[in-house]
PDB file of C-alpha atoms and ligand atoms in Angstrom:
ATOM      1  CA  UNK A   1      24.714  25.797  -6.569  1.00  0.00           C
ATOM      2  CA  UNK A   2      22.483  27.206  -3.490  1.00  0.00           C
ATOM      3  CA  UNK A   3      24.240  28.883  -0.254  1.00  0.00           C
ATOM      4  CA  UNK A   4      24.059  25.605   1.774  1.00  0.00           C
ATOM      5  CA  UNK A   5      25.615  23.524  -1.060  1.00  0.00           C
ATOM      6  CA  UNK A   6      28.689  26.625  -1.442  1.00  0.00           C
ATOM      7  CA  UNK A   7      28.717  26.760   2.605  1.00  0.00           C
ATOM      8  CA  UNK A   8      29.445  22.733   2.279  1.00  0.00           C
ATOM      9  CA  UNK A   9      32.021  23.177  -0.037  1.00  0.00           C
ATOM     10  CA  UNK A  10      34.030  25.879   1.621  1.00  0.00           C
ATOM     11  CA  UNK A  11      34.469  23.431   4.920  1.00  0.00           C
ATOM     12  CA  UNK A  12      35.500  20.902   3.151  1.00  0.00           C
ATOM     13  CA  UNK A  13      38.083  22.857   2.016  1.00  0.00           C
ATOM     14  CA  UNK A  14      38.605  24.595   4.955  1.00  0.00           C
ATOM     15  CA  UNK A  15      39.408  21.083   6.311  1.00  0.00           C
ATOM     16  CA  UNK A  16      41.851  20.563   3.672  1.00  0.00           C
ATOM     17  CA  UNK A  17      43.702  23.502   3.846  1.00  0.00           C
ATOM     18  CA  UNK A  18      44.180  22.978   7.930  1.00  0.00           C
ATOM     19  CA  UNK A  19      45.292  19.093   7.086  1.00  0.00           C
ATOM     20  CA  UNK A  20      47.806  21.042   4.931  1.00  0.00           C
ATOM     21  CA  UNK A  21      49.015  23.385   7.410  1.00  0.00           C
ATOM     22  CA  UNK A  22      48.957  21.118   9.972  1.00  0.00           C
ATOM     23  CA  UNK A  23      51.007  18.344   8.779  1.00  0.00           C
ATOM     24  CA  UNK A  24      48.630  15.910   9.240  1.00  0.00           C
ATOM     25  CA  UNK A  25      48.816  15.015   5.451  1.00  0.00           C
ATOM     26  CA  UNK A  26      51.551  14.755   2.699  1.00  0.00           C
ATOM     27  CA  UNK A  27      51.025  15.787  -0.806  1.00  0.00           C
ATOM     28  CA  UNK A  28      47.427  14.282  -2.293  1.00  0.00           C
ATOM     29  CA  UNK A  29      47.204  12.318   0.977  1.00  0.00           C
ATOM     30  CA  UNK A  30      43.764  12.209   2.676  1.00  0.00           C
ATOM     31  CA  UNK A  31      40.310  12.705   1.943  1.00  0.00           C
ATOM     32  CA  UNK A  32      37.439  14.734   3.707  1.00  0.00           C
ATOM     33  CA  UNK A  33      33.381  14.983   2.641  1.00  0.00           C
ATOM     34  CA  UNK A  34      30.318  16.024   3.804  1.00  0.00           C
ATOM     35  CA  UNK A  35      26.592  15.079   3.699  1.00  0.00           C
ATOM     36  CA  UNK A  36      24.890  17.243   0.396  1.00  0.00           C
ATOM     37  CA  UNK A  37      20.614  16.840   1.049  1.00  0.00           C
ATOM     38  CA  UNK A  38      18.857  14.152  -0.620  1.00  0.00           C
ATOM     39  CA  UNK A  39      21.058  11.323  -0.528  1.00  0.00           C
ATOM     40  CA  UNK A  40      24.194  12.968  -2.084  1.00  0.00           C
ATOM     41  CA  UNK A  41      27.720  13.506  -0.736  1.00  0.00           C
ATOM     42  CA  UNK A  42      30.556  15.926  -1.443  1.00  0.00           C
ATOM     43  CA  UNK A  43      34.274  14.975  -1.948  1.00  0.00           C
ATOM     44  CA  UNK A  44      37.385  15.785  -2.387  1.00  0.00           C
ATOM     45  CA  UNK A  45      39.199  14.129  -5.708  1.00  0.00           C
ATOM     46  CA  UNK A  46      41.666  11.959  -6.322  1.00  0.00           C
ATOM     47  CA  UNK A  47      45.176  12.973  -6.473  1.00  0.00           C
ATOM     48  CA  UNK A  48      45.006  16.729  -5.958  1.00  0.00           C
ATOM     49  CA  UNK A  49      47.353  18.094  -2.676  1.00  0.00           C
ATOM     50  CA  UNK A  50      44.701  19.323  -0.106  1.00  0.00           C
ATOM     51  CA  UNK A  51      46.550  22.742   0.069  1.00  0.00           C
ATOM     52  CA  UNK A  52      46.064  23.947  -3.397  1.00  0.00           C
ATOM     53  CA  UNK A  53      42.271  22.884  -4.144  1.00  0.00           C
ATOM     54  CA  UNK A  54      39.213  25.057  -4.291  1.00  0.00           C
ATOM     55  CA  UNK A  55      35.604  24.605  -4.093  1.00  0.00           C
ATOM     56  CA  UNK A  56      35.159  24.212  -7.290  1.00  0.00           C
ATOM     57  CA  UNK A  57      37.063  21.077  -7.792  1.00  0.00           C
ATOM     58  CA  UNK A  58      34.828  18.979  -5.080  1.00  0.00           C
ATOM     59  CA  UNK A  59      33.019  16.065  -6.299  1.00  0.00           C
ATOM     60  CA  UNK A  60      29.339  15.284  -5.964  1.00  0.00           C
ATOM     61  CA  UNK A  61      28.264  11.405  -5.447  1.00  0.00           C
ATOM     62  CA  UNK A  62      25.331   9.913  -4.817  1.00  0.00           C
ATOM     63  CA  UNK A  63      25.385   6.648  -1.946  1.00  0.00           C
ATOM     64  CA  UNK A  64      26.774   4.210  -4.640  1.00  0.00           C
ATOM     65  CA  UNK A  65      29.706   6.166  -5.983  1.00  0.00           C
ATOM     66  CA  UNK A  66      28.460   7.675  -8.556  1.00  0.00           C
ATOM     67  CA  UNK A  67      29.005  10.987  -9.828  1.00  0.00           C
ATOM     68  CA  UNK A  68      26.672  13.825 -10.186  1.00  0.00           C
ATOM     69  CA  UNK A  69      28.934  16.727 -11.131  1.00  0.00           C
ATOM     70  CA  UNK A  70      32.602  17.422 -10.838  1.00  0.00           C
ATOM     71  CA  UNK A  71      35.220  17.018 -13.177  1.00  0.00           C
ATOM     72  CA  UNK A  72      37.327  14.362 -11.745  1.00  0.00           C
ATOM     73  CA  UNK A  73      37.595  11.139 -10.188  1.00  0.00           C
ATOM     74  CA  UNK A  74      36.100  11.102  -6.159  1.00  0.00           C
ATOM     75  CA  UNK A  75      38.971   9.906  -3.549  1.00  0.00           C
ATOM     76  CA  UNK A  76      39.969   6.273  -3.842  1.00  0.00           C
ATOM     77  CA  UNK A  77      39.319   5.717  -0.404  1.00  0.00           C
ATOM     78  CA  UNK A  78      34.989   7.441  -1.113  1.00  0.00           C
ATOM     79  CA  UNK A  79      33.636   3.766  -0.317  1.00  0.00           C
ATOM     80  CA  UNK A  80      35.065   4.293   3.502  1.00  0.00           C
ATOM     81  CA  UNK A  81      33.300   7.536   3.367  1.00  0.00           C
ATOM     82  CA  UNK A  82      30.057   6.305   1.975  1.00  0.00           C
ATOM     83  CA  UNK A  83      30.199   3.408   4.621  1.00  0.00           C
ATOM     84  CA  UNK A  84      30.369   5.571   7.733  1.00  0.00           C
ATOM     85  CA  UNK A  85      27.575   7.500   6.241  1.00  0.00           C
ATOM     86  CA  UNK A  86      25.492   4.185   5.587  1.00  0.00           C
ATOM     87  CA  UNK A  87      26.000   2.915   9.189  1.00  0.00           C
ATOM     88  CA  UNK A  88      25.949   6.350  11.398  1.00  0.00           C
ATOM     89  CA  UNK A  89      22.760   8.359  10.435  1.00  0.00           C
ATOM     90  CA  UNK A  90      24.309  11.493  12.831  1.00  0.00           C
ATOM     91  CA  UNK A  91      27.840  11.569  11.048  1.00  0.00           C
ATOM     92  CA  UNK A  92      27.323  14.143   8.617  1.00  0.00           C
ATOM     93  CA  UNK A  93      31.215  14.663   7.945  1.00  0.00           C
ATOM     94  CA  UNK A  94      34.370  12.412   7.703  1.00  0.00           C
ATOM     95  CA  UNK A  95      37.922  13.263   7.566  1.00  0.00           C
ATOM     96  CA  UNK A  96      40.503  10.851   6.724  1.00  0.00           C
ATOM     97  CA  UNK A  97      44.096  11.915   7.345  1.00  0.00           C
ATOM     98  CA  UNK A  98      47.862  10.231   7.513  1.00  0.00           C
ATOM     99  CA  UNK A  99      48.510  12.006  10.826  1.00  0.00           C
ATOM    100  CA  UNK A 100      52.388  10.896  11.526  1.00  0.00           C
ATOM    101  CA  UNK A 101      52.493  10.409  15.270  1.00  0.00           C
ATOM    102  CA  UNK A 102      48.540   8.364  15.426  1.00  0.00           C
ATOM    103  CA  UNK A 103      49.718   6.604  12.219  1.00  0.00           C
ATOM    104  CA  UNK A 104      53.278   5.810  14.376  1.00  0.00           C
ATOM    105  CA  UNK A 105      51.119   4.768  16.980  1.00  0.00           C
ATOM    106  CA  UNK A 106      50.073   1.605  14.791  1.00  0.00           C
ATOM    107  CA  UNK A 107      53.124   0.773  13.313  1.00  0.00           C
ATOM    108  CA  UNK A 108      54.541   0.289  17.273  1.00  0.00           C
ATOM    109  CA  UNK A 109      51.208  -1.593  18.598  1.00  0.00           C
ATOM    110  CA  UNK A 110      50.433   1.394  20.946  1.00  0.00           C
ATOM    111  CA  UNK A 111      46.693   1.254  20.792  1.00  0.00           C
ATOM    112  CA  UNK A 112      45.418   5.105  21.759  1.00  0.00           C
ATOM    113  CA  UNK A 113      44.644   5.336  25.041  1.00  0.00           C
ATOM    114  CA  UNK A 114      41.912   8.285  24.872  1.00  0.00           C
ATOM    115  CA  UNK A 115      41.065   7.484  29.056  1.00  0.00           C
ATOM    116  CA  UNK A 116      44.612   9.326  29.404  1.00  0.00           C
ATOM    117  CA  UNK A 117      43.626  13.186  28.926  1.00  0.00           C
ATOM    118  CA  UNK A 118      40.228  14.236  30.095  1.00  0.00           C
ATOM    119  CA  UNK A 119      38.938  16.531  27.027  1.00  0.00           C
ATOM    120  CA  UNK A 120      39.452  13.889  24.597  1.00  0.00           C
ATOM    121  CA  UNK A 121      37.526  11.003  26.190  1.00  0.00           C
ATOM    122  CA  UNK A 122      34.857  13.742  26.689  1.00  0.00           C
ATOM    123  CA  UNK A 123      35.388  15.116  23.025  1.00  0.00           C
ATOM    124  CA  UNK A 124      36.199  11.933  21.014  1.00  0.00           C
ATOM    125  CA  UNK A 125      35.696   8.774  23.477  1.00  0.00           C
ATOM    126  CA  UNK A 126      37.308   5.656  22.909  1.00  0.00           C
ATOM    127  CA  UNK A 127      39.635   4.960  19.686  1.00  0.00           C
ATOM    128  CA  UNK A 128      39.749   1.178  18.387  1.00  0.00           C
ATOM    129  CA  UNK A 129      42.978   0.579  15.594  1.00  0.00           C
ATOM    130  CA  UNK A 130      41.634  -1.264  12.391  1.00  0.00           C
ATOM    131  CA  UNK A 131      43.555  -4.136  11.437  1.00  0.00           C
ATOM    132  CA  UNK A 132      45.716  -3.232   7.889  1.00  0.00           C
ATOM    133  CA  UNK A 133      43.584  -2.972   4.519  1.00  0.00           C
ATOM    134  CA  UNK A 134      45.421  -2.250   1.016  1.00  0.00           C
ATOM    135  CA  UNK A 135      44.691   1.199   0.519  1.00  0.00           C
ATOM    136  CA  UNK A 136      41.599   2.446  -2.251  1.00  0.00           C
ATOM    137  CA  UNK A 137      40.745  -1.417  -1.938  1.00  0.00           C
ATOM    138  CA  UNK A 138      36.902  -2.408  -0.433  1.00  0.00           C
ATOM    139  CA  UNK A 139      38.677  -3.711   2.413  1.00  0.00           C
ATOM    140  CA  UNK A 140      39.607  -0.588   3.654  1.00  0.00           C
ATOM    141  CA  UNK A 141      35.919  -0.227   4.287  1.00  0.00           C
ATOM    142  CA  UNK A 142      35.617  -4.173   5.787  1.00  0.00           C
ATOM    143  CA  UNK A 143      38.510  -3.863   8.173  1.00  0.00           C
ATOM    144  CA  UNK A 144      36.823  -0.344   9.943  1.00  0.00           C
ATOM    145  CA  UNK A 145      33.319  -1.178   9.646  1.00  0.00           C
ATOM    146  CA  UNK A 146      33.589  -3.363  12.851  1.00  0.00           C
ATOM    147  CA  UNK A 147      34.467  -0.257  14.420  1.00  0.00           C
ATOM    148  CA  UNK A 148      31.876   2.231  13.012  1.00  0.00           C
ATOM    149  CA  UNK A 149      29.025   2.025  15.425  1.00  0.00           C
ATOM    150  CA  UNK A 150      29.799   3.409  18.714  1.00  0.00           C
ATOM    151  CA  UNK A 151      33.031   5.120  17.786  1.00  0.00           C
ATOM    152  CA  UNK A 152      33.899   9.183  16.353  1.00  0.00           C
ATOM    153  CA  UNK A 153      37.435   8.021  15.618  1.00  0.00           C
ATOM    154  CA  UNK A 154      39.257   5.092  14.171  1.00  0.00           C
ATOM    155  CA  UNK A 155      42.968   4.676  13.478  1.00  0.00           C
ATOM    156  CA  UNK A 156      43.804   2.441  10.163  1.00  0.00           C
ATOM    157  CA  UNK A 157      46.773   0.634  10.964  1.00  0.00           C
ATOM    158  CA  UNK A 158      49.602   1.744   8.566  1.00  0.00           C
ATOM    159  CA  UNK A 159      47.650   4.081   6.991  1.00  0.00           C
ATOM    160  CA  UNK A 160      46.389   6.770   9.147  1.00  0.00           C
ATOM    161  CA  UNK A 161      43.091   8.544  11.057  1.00  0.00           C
ATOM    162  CA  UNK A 162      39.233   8.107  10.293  1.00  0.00           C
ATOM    163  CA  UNK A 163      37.474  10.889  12.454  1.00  0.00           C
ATOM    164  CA  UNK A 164      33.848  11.691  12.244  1.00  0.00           C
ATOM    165  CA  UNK A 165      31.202  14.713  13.225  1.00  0.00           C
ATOM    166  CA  UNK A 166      28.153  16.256  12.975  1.00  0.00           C
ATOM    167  CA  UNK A 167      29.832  18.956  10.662  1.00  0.00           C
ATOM    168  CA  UNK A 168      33.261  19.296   9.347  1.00  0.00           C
ATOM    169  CA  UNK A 169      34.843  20.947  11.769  1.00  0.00           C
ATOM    170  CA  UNK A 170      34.189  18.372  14.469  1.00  0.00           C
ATOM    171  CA  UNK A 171      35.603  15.370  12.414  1.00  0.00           C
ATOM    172  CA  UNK A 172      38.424  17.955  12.012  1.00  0.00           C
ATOM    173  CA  UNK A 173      38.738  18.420  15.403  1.00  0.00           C
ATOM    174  CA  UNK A 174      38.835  15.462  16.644  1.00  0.00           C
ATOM    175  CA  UNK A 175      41.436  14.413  14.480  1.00  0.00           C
ATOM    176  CA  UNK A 176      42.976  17.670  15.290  1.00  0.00           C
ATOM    177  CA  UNK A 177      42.785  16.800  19.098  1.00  0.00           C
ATOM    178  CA  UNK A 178      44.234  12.872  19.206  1.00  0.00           C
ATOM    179  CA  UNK A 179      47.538  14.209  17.229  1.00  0.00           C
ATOM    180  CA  UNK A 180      48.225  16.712  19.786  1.00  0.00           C
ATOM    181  CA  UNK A 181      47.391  14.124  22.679  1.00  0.00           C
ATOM    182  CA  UNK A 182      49.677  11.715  20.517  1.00  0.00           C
ATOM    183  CA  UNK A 183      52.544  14.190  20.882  1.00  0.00           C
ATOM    184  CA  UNK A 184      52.296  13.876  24.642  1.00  0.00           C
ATOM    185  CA  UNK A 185      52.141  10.610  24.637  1.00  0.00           C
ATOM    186  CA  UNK A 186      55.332  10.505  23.164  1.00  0.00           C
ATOM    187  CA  UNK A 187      56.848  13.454  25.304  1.00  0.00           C
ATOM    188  CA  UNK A 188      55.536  11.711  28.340  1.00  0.00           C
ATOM    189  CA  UNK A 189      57.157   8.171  26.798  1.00  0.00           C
ATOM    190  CA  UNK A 190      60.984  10.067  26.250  1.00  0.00           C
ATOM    191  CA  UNK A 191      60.340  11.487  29.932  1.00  0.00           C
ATOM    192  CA  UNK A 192      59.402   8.887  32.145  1.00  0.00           C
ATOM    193  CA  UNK A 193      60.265   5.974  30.236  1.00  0.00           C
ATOM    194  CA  UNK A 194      56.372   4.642  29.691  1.00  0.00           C
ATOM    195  CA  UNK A 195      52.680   5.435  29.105  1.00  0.00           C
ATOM    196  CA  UNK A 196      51.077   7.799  31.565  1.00  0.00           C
ATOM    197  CA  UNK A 197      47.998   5.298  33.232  1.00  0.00           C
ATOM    198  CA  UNK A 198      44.549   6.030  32.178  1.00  0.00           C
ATOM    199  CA  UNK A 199      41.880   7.750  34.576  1.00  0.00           C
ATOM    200  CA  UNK A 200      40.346   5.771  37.342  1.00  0.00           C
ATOM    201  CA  UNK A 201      36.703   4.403  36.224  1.00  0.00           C
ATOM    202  CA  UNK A 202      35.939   6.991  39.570  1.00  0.00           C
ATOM    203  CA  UNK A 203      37.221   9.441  37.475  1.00  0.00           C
ATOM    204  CA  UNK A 204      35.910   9.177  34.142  1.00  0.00           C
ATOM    205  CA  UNK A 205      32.361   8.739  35.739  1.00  0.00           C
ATOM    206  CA  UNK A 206      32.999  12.367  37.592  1.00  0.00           C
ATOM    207  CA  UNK A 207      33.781  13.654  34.064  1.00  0.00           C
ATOM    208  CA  UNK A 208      30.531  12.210  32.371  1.00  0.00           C
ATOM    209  CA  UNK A 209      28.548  14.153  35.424  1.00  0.00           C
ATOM    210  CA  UNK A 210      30.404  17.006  35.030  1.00  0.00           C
ATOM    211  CA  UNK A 211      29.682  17.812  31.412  1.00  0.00           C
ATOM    212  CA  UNK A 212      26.629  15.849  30.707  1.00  0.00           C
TER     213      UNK A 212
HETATM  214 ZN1   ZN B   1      44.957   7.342   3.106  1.00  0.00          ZN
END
């Protein structure tokens, strides 16, 4: 293994262990990989809690699923991950997580409203929901792929957060980022009875021109 293949590996898990700590997974739940060179992929595997695996237990893949080295099974859920990577040349890392207030969010019809809070429409943009898929299935893959191009975040209705990034710690992020806005969402909900409005279009613009 070279330095840039071991430096892959320890995000990954540096991912999973702040999933862990974070609560925004239960248990095995959730699944995070990175772009390897040369068409290959690393992945967590299937049915090991985030919080207790090491680099050594990451799976390579090539762009079909197969594996290269590692000695289990990939995630259920790698063709997701091997679709984003098919359809978004500059996502080079994708976290999927069963964050409990985003995944909440779908189970009440609340689409996320990222125009609310000014550093995540500059940080993740806008957030579509994905209709529901049966889990490890290939339609977990059709129901997001409408919503691949053009979006760093989907929520999987039922089922959790897809977040992507040019590197691990930006899918993380991100993901990291639309839990805490969902927690005001729902402080701002139990204190004034609705959801705050979005920014003005007059606003949003004077955000693009002040950090573009
Ligand atoms: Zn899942």
């Amino acid at each position: 293994m070279d330095s840039k293949e071991l430096k892959a590996r320890e995000d990954v898990i540096w991912a999973c262990r702040k999933l862990a700590a974070g609560g925004l997974i239960a248990a095995s739940d959730g699944n995070v990989s990175c772009r390897l060179a040369d068409g290959l992929y690393l992945i967590t595997p299937s049915g090991r809690p985030k919080a207790e695996i090491d680099v050594h237990e990451l799976i390579v893949v090539t762009d079909t699923g197969a594996v290269v080295s590692g000695s289990g099974r990939p995630s259920s859920e790698f063709r997701l991950h091997l679709l984003v990577y098919q359809k978004r040349p500059d996502v080079h890392a994708v976290v999927h997580a069963h964050p409990p207030l985003l995944t909440a969010m779908t189970l009440a019809h609340v689409p996320f409203p990222a125009d609310v809070f000014p550093e995540v429409w500059l940080s993740v943009g806008p957030v579509p929901t994905a209709p529901y898929a049966t889990p490890s299935t290939d339609e977990v893959p059709r129901s997001v792929e409408p919503y691949v191009s053009g979006h760093n975040a989907v929520l999987l209705t039922r089922h959790g957060s897809l977040t992507m990034g040019c590197d691990v710690r930006q899918a993380y992020y991100r993901l990291e980022k639309m839990e805490h806005a969902a927690k005001s969402l729902l402080a701002a909900w139990v204190l004034g009875g609705r959801l705050p409005d979005p920014l003005s279009l007059e606003e949003l613009e004077r955000l693009r021109r002040a950090f573009s």
